[in-house]
Short mmCIF file of C-alpha atoms in Angstrom, two decimals:
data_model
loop_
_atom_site.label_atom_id
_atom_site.label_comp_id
_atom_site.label_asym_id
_atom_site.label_seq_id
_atom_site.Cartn_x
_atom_site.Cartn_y
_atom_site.Cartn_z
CA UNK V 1 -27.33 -13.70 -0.25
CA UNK V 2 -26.61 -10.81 -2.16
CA UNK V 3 -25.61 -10.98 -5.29
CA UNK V 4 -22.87 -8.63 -7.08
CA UNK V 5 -21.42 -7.76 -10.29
CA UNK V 6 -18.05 -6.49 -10.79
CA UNK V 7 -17.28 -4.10 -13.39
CA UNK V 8 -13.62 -3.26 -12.71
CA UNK V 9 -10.99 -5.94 -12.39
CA UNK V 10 -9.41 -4.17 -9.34
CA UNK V 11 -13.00 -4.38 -7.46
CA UNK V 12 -12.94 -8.16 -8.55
CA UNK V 13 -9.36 -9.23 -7.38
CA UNK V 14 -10.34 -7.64 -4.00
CA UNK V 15 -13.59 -9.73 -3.65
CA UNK V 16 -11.37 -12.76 -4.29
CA UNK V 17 -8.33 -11.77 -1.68
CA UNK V 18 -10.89 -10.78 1.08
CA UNK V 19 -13.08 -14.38 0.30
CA UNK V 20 -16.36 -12.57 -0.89
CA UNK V 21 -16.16 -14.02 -4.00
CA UNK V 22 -19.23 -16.30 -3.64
CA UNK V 23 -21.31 -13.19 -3.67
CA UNK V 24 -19.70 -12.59 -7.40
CA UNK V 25 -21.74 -13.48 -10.80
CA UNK V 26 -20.78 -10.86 -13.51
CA UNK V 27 -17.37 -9.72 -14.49
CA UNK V 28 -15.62 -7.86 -17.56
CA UNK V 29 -13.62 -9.81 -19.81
CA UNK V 30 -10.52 -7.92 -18.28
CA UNK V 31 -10.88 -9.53 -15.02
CA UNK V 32 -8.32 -11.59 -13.51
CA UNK V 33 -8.62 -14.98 -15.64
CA UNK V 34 -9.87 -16.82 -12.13
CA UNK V 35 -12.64 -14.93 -12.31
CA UNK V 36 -13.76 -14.84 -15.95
CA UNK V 37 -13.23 -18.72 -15.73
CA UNK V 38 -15.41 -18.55 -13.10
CA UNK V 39 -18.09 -16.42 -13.38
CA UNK V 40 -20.19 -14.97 -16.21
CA UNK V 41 -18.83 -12.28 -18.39
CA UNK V 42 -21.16 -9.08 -18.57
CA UNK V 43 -18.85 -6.18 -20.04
CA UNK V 44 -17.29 -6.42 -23.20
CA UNK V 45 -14.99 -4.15 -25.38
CA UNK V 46 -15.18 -3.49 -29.08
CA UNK V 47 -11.26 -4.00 -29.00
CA UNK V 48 -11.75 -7.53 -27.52
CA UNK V 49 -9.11 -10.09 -29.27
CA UNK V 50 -7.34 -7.72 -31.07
CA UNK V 51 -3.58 -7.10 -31.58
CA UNK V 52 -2.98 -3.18 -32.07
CA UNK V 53 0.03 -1.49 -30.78
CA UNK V 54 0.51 1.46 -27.96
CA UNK V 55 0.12 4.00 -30.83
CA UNK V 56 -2.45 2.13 -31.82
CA UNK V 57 -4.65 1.80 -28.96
CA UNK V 58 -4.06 5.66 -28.14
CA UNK V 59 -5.23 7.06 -31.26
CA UNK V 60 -8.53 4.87 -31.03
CA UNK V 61 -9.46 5.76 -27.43
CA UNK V 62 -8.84 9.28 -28.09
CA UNK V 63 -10.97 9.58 -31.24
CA UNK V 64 -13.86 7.12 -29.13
CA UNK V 65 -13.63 9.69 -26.52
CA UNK V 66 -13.54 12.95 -28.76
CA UNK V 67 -16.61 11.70 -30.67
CA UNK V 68 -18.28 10.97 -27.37
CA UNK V 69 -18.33 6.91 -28.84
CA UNK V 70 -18.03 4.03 -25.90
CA UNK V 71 -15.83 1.48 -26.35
CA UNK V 72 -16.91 -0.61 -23.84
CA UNK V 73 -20.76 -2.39 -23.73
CA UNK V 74 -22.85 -4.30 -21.39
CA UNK V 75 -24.32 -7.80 -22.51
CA UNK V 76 -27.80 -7.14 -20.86
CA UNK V 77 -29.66 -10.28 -21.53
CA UNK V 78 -26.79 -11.49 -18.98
CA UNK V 79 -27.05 -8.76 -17.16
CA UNK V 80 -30.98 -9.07 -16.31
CA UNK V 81 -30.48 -13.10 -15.98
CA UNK V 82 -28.10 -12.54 -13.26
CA UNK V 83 -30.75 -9.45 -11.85
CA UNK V 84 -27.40 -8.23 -9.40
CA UNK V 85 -28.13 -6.59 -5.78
CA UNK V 86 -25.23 -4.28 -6.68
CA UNK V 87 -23.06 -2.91 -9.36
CA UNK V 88 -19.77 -1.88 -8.73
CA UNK V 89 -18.31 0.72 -11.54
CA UNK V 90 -16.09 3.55 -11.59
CA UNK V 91 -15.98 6.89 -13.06
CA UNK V 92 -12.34 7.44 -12.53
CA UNK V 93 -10.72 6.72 -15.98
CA UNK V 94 -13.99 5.81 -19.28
CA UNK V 95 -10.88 4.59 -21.85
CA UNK V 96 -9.39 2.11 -19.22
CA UNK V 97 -12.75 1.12 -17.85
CA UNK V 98 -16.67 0.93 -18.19
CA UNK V 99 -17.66 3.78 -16.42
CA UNK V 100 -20.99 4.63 -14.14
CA UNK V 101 -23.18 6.66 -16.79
CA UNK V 102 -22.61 3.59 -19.35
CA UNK V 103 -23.71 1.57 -16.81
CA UNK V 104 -26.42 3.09 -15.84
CA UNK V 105 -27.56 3.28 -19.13
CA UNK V 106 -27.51 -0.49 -19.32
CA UNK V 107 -29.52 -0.41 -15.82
CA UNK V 108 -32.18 1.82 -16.54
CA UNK V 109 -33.40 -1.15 -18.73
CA UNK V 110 -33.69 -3.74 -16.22
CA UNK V 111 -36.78 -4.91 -14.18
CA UNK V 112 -35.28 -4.94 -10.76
CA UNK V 113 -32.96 -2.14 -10.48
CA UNK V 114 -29.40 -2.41 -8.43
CA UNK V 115 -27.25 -0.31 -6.40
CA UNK V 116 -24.60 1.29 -8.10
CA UNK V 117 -21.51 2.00 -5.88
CA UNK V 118 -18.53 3.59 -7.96
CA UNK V 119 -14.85 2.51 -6.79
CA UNK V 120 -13.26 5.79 -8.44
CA UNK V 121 -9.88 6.31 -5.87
CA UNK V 122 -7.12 8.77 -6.80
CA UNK V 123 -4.64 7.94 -3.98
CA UNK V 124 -3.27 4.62 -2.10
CA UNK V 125 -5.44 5.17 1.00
CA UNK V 126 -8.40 5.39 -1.45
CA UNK V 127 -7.72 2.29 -2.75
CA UNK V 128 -7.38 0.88 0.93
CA UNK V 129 -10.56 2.46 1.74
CA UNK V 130 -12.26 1.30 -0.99
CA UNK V 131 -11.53 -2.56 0.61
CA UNK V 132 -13.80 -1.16 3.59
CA UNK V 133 -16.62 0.27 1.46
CA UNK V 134 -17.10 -2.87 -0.80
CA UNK V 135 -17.16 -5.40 1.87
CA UNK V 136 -19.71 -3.25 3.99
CA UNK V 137 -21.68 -2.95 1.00
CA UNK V 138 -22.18 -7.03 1.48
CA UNK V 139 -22.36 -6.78 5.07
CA UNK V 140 -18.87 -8.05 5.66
CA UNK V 141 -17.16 -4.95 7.41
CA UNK V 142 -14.45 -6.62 9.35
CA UNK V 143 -13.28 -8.59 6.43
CA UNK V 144 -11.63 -5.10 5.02
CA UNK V 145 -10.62 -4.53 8.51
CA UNK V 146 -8.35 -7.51 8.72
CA UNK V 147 -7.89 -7.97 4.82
CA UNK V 148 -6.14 -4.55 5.44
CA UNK V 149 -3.93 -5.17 8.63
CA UNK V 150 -2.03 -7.92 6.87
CA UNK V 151 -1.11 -5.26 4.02
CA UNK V 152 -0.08 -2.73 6.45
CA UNK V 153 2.03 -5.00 7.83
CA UNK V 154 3.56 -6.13 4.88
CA UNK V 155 4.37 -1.99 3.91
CA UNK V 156 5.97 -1.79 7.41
CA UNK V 157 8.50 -4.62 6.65
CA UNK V 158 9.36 -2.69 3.83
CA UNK V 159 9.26 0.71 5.56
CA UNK V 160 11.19 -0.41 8.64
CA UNK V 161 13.75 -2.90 6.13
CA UNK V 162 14.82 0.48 4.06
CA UNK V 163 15.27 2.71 7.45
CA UNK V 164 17.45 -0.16 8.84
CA UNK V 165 19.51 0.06 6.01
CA UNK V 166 19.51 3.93 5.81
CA UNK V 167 18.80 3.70 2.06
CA UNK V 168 18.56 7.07 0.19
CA UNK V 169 16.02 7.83 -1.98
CA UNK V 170 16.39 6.49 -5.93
CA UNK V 171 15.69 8.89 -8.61
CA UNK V 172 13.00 6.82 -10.95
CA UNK V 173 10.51 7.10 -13.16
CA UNK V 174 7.86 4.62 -13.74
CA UNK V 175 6.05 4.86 -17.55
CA UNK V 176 2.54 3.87 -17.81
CA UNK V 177 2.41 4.09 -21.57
CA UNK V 178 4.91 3.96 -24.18
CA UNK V 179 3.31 5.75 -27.53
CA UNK V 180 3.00 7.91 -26.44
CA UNK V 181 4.53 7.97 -23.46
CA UNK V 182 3.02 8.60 -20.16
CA UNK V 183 4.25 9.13 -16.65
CA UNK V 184 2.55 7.61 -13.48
CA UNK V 185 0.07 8.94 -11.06
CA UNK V 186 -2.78 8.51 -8.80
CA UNK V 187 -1.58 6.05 -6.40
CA UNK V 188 1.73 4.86 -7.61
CA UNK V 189 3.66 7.80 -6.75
CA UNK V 190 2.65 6.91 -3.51
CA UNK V 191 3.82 2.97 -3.91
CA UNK V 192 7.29 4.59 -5.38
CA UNK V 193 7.47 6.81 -2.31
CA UNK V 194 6.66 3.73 0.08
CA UNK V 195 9.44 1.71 -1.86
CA UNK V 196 11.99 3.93 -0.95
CA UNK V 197 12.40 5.96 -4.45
CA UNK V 198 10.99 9.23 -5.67
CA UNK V 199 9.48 9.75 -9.30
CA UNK V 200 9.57 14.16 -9.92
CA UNK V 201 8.08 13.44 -13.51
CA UNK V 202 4.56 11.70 -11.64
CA UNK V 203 1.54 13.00 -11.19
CA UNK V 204 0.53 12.27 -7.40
CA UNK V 205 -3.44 11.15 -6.93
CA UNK V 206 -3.88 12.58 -10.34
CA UNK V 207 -4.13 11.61 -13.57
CA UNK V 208 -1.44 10.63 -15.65
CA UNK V 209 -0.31 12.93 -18.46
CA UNK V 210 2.29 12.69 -22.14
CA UNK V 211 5.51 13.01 -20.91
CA UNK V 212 7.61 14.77 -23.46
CA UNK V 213 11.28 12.92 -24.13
CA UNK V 214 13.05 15.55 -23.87
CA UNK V 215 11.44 16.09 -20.05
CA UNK V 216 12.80 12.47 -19.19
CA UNK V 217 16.25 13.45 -20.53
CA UNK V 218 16.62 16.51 -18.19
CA UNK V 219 15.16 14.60 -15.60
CA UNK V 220 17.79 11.70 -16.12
CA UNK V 221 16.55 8.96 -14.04
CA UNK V 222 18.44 6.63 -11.80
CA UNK V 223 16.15 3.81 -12.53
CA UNK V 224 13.56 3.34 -15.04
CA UNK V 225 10.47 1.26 -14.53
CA UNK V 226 7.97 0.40 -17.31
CA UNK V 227 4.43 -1.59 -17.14
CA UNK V 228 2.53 -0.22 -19.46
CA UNK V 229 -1.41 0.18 -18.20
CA UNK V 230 -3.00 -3.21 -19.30
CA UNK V 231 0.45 -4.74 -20.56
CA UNK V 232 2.23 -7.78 -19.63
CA UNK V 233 6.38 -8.16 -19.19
CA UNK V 234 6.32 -9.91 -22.24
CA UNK V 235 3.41 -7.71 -24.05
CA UNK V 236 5.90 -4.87 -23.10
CA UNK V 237 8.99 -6.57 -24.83
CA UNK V 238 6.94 -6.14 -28.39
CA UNK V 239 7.49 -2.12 -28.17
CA UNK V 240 10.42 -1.89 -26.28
CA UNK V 241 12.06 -0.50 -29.30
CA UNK V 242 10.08 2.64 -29.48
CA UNK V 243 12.38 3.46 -26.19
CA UNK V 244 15.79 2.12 -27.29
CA UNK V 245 15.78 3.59 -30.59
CA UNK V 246 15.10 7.55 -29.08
CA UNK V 247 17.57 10.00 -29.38
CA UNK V 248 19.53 10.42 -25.69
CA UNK V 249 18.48 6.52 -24.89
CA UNK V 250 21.58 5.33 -24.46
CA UNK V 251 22.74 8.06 -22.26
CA UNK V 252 20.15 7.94 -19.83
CA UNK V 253 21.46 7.30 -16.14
CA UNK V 254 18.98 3.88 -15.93
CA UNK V 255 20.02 2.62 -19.17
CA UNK V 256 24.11 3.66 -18.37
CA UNK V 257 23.77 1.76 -15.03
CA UNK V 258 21.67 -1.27 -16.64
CA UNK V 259 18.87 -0.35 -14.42
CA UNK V 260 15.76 -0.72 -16.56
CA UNK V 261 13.18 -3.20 -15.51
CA UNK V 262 9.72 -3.53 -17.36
CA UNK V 263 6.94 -4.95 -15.39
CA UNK V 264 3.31 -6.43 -15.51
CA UNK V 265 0.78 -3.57 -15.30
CA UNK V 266 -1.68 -4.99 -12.22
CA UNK V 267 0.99 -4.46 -9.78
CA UNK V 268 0.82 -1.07 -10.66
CA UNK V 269 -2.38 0.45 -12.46
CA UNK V 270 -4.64 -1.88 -11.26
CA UNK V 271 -6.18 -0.23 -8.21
CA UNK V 272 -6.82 -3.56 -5.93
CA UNK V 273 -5.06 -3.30 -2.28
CA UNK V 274 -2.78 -6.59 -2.58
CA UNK V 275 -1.72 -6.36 -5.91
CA UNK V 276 -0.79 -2.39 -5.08
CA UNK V 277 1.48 -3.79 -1.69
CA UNK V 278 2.93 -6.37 -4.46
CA UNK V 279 3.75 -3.80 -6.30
CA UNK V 280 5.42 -2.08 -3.34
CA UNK V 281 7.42 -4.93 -2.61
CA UNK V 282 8.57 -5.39 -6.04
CA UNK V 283 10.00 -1.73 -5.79
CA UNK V 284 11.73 -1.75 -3.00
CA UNK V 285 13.32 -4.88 -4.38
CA UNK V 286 14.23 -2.90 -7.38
CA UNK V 287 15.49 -0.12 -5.95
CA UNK V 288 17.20 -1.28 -2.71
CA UNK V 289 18.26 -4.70 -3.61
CA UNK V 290 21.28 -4.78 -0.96
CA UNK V 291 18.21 -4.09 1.40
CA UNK V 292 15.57 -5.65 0.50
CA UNK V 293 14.67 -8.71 -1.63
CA UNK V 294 11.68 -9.51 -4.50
CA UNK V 295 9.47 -11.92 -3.89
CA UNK V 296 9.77 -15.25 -4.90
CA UNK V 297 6.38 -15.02 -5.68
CA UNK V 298 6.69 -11.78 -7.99
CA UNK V 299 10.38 -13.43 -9.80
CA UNK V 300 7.38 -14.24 -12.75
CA UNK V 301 6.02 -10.19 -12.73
CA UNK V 302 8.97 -8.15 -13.90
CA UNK V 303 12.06 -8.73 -16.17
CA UNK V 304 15.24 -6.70 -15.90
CA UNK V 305 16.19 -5.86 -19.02
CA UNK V 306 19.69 -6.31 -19.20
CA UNK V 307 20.34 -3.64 -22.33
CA UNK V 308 23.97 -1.79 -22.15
CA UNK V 309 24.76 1.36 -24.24
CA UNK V 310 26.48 0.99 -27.76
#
């Protein structure tokens, strides 16, 4: 049986959903806690266990990155005592991630040497597709195929529940940082779009970018979403005041209407299929409540944050 490593928590919470898991051994310490209870830890962070704050954590990944520094290591004695068939990496984003040339540095010092497959997707159908290319990389093809018709389905409900109700488009943005902030992109434009809002301020299939206030102001959204990239609801809560306390908060259309909701960050900027079509669902939820519902499932992933203007 082949045996795989996982070096993105997005690649790992799709081995579990599509039952491939038994081909798993090494994970990062960012993987979902089933997995790092599970299996054996390979990449670690320098940042592990510590408490900074948004500001914080920007500032340090931007001076890592501008003096060419990694953040992010590879135990290899556990690493060649596992001796993996296959590495999945990613060279999509090096601050959120351990990306493919770290790896491969790690690699190039093992006796038997792996396969390294980066999972790098920009857009949702990437992410979908990238189902398909990590189960055929295991031999286990049709497991994407029907892993993938039961999300489909799921979007369709939502789809065909929004054109029922001939709901209009909601004006939204959804933050992915707060200090600085940042607006969304890559794929969750596209889970906005499929939730029946539209966010002008994202960055579709691309990277997110700072989003100057005054920007958001103009732009005056309807509804404001924010899940913060790595960030729990209640990791969230901590910095909530670097919003509230801005100049124009209170006059923002989302906060006016009491229609700011903060939620976790892997239904969002964690790139695995079913957490993505969670994420959709949660939306449309949010958005379209008179036609759609949340899950009961997702009541524990997002908090509306019931703040009214002074």
């Amino acid at each position: 049986m082949l045996k795989v490593c996982s070096f993105l928590p997005a690649v790992t919470q799709m081995l579990y959903d599509m039952g491939l898991d038994e081909h798993l051994y090494g994970v990062t310490f960012e993987c979902p806690e089933q997995a790092v209870k599970e299996k054996q830890p390979v990449v670690r962070c320098i940042l592990e266990g510590k408490h900074l704050s948004s500001k914080e954590i920007d500032t340090l990944f931007s001076a890592s990155k501008h003096q060419g520094k990694d953040l992010y290591y590879v135990d290899e004695p556990v690493l060649e005592k596992i001796a993996p068939d296959i590495i999945f990496t990613q060279d999509m984003c090096d601050i959120c991630q351990i990306d493919t040339a770290c790896t491969a540095a790690a690699v190039a010092k093992l006796d038997k040497q792996p396969e390294l497959i980066s999972i790098s997707p920009e857009s949702l159908e990437d992410v979908f597709s990238s189902a398909i290319t990590i189960a055929k990389a295991l031999g286990k093809e049709e497991v994407a195929y029907s892993y993938l018709n039961g999300l489909n389905k799921r979007i369709d409900v939502v789809v065909d529940a929004l054109r029922a109700s001939k709901a209009l488009p909601k004006r939204v943005m959804l933050m992915e940082w707060l200090d600085p902030i940042f607006n969304c992109g890559h794929w969750i434009p596209h889970q906005i779009g499929y939730a029946g809002g539209i966010d002008m301020l994202s960055n579709p299939s691309g990277d997110s970018v700072v989003t100057p206030w005054d920007k958001i102001l103009k732009y005056n959204p309807e509804i404001l979403v924010v899940a913060p990239c790595g960030f729990t609801v209640k990791r969230t809560l901590e910095e909530m005041h670097i919003l509230t306390a801005k100049k124009g908060w209170n006059g923002i259309k989302a906060v006016q209407e009491n229609k700011v909701f903060i939620a976790d960050f892997d239904l969002f900027t964690q790139s695995s299929a079913n957490t993505l079509v969670n994420g959709i669902e949660l939306l449309a939820g949010v958005f379209h409540p008179d036609a759609i519902q949340v899950p009961k499932h997702l009541s524990t992933k997002f908090m509306h944050l019931d703040l009214q203007p002074v």
